[in-house]
mmCIF file with all atom_site columns, C-alpha atoms in Angstrom:
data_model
loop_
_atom_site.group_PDB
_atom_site.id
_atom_site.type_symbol
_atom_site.label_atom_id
_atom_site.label_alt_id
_atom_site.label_comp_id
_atom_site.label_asym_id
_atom_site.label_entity_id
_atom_site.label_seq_id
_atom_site.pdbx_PDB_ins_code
_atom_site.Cartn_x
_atom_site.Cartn_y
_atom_site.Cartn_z
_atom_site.occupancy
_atom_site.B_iso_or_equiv
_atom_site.pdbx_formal_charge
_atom_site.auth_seq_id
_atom_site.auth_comp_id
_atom_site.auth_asym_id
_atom_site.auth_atom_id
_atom_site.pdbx_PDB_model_num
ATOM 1  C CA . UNK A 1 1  ? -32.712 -11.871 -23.306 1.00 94.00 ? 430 UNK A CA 1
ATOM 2  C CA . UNK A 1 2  ? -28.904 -12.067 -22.221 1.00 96.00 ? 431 UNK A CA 1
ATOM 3  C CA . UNK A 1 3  ? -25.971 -12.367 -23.271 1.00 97.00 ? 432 UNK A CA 1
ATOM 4  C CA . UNK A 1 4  ? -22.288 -13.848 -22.116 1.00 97.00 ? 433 UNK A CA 1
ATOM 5  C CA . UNK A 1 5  ? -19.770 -11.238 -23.163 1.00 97.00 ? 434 UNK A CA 1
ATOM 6  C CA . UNK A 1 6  ? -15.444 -11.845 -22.486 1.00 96.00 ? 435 UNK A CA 1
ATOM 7  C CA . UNK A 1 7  ? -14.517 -7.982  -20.701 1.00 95.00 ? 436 UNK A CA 1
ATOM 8  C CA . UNK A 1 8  ? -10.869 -7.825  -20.311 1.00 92.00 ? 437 UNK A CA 1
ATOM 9  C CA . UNK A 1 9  ? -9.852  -11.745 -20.352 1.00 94.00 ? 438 UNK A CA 1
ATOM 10 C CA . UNK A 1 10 ? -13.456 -12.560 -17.885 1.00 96.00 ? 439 UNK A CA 1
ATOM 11 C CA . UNK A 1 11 ? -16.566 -13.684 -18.750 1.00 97.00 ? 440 UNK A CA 1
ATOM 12 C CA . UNK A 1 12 ? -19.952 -11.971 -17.789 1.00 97.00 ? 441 UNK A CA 1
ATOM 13 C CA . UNK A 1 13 ? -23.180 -12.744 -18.272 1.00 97.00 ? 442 UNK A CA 1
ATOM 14 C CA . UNK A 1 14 ? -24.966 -9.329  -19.063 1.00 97.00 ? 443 UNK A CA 1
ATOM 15 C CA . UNK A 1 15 ? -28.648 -8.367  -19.721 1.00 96.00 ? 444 UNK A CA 1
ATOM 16 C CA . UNK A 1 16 ? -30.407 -4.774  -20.530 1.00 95.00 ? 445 UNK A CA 1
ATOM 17 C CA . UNK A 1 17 ? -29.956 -2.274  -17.317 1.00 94.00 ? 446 UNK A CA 1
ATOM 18 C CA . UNK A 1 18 ? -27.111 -4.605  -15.680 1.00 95.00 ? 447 UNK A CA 1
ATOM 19 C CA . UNK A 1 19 ? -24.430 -3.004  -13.791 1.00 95.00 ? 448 UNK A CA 1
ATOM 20 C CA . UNK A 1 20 ? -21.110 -4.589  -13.967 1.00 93.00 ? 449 UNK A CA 1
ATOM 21 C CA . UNK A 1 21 ? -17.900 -3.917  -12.609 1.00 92.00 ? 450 UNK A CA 1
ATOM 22 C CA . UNK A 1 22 ? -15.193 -4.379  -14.258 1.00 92.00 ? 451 UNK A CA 1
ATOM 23 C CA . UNK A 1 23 ? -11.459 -3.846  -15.000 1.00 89.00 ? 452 UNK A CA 1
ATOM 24 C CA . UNK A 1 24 ? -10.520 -0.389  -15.936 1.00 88.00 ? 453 UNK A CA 1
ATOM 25 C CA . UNK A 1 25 ? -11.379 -0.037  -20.038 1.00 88.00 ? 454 UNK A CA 1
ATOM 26 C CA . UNK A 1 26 ? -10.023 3.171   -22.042 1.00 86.00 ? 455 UNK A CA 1
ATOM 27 C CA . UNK A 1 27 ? -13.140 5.067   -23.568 1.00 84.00 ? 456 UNK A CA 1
ATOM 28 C CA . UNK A 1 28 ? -14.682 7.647   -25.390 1.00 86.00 ? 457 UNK A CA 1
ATOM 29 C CA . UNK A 1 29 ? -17.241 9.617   -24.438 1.00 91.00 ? 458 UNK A CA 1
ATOM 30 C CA . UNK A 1 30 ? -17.871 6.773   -21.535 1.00 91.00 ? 459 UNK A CA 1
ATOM 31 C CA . UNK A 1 31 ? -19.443 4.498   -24.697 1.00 94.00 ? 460 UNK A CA 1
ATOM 32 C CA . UNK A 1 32 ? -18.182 0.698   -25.095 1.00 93.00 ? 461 UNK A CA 1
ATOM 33 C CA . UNK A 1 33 ? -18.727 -1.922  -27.357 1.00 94.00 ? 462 UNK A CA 1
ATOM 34 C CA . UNK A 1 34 ? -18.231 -5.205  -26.957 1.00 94.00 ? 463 UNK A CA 1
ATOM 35 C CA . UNK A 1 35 ? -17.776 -7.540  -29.931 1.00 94.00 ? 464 UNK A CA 1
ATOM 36 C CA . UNK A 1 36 ? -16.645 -10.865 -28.210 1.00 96.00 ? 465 UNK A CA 1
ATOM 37 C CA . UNK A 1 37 ? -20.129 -12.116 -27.568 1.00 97.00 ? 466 UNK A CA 1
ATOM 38 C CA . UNK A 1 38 ? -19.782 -15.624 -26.538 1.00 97.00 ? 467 UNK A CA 1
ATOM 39 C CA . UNK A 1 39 ? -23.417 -16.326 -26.562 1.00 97.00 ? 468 UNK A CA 1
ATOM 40 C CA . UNK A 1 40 ? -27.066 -14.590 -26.817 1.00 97.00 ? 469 UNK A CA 1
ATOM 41 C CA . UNK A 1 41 ? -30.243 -15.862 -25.886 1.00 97.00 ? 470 UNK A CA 1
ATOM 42 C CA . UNK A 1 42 ? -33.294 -14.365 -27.009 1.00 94.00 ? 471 UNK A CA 1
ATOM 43 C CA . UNK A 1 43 ? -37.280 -15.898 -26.880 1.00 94.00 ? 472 UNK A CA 1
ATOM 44 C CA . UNK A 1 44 ? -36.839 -17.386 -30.320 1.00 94.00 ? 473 UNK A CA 1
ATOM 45 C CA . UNK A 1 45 ? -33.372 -19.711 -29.325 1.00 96.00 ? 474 UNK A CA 1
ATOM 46 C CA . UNK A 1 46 ? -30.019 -19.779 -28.211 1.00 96.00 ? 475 UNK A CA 1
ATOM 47 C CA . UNK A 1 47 ? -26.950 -18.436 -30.292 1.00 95.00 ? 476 UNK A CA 1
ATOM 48 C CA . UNK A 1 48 ? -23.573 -19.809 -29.273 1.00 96.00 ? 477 UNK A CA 1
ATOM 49 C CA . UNK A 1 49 ? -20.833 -18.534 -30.604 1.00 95.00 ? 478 UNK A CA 1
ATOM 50 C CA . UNK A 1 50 ? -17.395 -20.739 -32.510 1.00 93.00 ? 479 UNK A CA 1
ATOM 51 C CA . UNK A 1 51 ? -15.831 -19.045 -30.680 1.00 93.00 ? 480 UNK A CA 1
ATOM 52 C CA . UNK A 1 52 ? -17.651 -15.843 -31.073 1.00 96.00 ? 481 UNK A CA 1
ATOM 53 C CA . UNK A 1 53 ? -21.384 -14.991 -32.713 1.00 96.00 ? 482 UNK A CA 1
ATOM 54 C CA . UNK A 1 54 ? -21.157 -13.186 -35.632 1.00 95.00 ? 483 UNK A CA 1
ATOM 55 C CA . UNK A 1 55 ? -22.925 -10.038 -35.850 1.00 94.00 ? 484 UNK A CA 1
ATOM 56 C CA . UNK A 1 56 ? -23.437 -9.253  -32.630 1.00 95.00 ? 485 UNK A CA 1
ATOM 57 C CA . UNK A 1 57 ? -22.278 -6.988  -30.028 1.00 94.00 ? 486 UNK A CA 1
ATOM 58 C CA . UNK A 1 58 ? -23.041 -5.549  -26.464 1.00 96.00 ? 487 UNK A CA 1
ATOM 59 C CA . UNK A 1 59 ? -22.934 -1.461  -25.601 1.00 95.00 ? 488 UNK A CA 1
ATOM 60 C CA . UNK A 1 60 ? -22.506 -0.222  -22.503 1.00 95.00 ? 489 UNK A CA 1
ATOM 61 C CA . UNK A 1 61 ? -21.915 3.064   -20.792 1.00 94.00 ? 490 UNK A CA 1
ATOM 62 C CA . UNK A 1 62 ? -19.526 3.908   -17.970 1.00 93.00 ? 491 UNK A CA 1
ATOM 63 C CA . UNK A 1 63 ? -21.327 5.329   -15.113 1.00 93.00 ? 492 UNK A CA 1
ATOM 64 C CA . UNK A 1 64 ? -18.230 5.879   -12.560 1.00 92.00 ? 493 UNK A CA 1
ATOM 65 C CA . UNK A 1 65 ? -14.760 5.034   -12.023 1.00 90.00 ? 494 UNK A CA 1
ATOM 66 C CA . UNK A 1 66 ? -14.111 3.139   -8.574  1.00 90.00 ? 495 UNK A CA 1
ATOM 67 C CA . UNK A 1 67 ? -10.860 2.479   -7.158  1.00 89.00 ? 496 UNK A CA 1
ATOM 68 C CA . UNK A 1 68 ? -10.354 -0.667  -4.638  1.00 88.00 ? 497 UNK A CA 1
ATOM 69 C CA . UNK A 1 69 ? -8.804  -0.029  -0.747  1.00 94.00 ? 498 UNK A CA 1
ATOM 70 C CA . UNK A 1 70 ? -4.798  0.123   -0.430  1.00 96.00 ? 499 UNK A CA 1
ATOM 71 C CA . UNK A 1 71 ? -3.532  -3.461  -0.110  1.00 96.00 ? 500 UNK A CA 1
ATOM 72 C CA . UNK A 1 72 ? -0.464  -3.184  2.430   1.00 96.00 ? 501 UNK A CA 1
ATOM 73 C CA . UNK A 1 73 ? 2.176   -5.913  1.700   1.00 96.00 ? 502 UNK A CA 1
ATOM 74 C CA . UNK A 1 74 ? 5.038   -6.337  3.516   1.00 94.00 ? 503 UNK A CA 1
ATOM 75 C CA . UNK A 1 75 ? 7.722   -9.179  3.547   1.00 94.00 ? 504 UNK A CA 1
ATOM 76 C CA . UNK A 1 76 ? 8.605   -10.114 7.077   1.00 92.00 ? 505 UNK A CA 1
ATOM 77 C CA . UNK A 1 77 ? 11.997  -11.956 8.146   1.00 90.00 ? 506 UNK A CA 1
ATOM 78 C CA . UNK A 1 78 ? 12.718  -14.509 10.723  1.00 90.00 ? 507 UNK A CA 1
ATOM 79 C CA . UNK A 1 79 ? 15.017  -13.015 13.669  1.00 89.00 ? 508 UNK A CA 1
ATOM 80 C CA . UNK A 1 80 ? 17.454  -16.163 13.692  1.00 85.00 ? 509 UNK A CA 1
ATOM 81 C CA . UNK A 1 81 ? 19.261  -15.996 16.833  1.00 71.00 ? 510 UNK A CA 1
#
């Protein structure tokens, strides 16, 4: 079973004991839900969603908080001479 879930504007396809990483998402008690399921599949069929599938939603748990590497940008200018 799996689902395809939109997370901040992206879409990921998710499934019991996935890890994702995602954009930062404001929580409580590091519990989400997720109500824009685009689609679930289970054994008995496929649900897809117009645009969304009623009834259903994803939970997740955040495990950690990771931040990227500093990106140096810098603008250089031609020496005109």
């Amino acid at each position: 079973m799996y689902a395809i879930v939109e997370i901040g504007g992206h879409q990921y396809k998710v499934a019991e004991k996935d890890v994702l990483f995602v954009d930062k998402q404001t929580a409580e008690d590091n519990k989400l839900t997720f109500d824009k399921v685009l689609l679930v599949k289970e054994d008995s069929g496929v649900k897809i969603g117009t645009p969304v599938v009623e009834g259903a939603e994803v939970s997740a748990t955040i495990l950690d908080t990771v931040k990227a590497d500093k990106v140096l940008v810098f603008k250089k200018k031609r020496r005109k001479g």
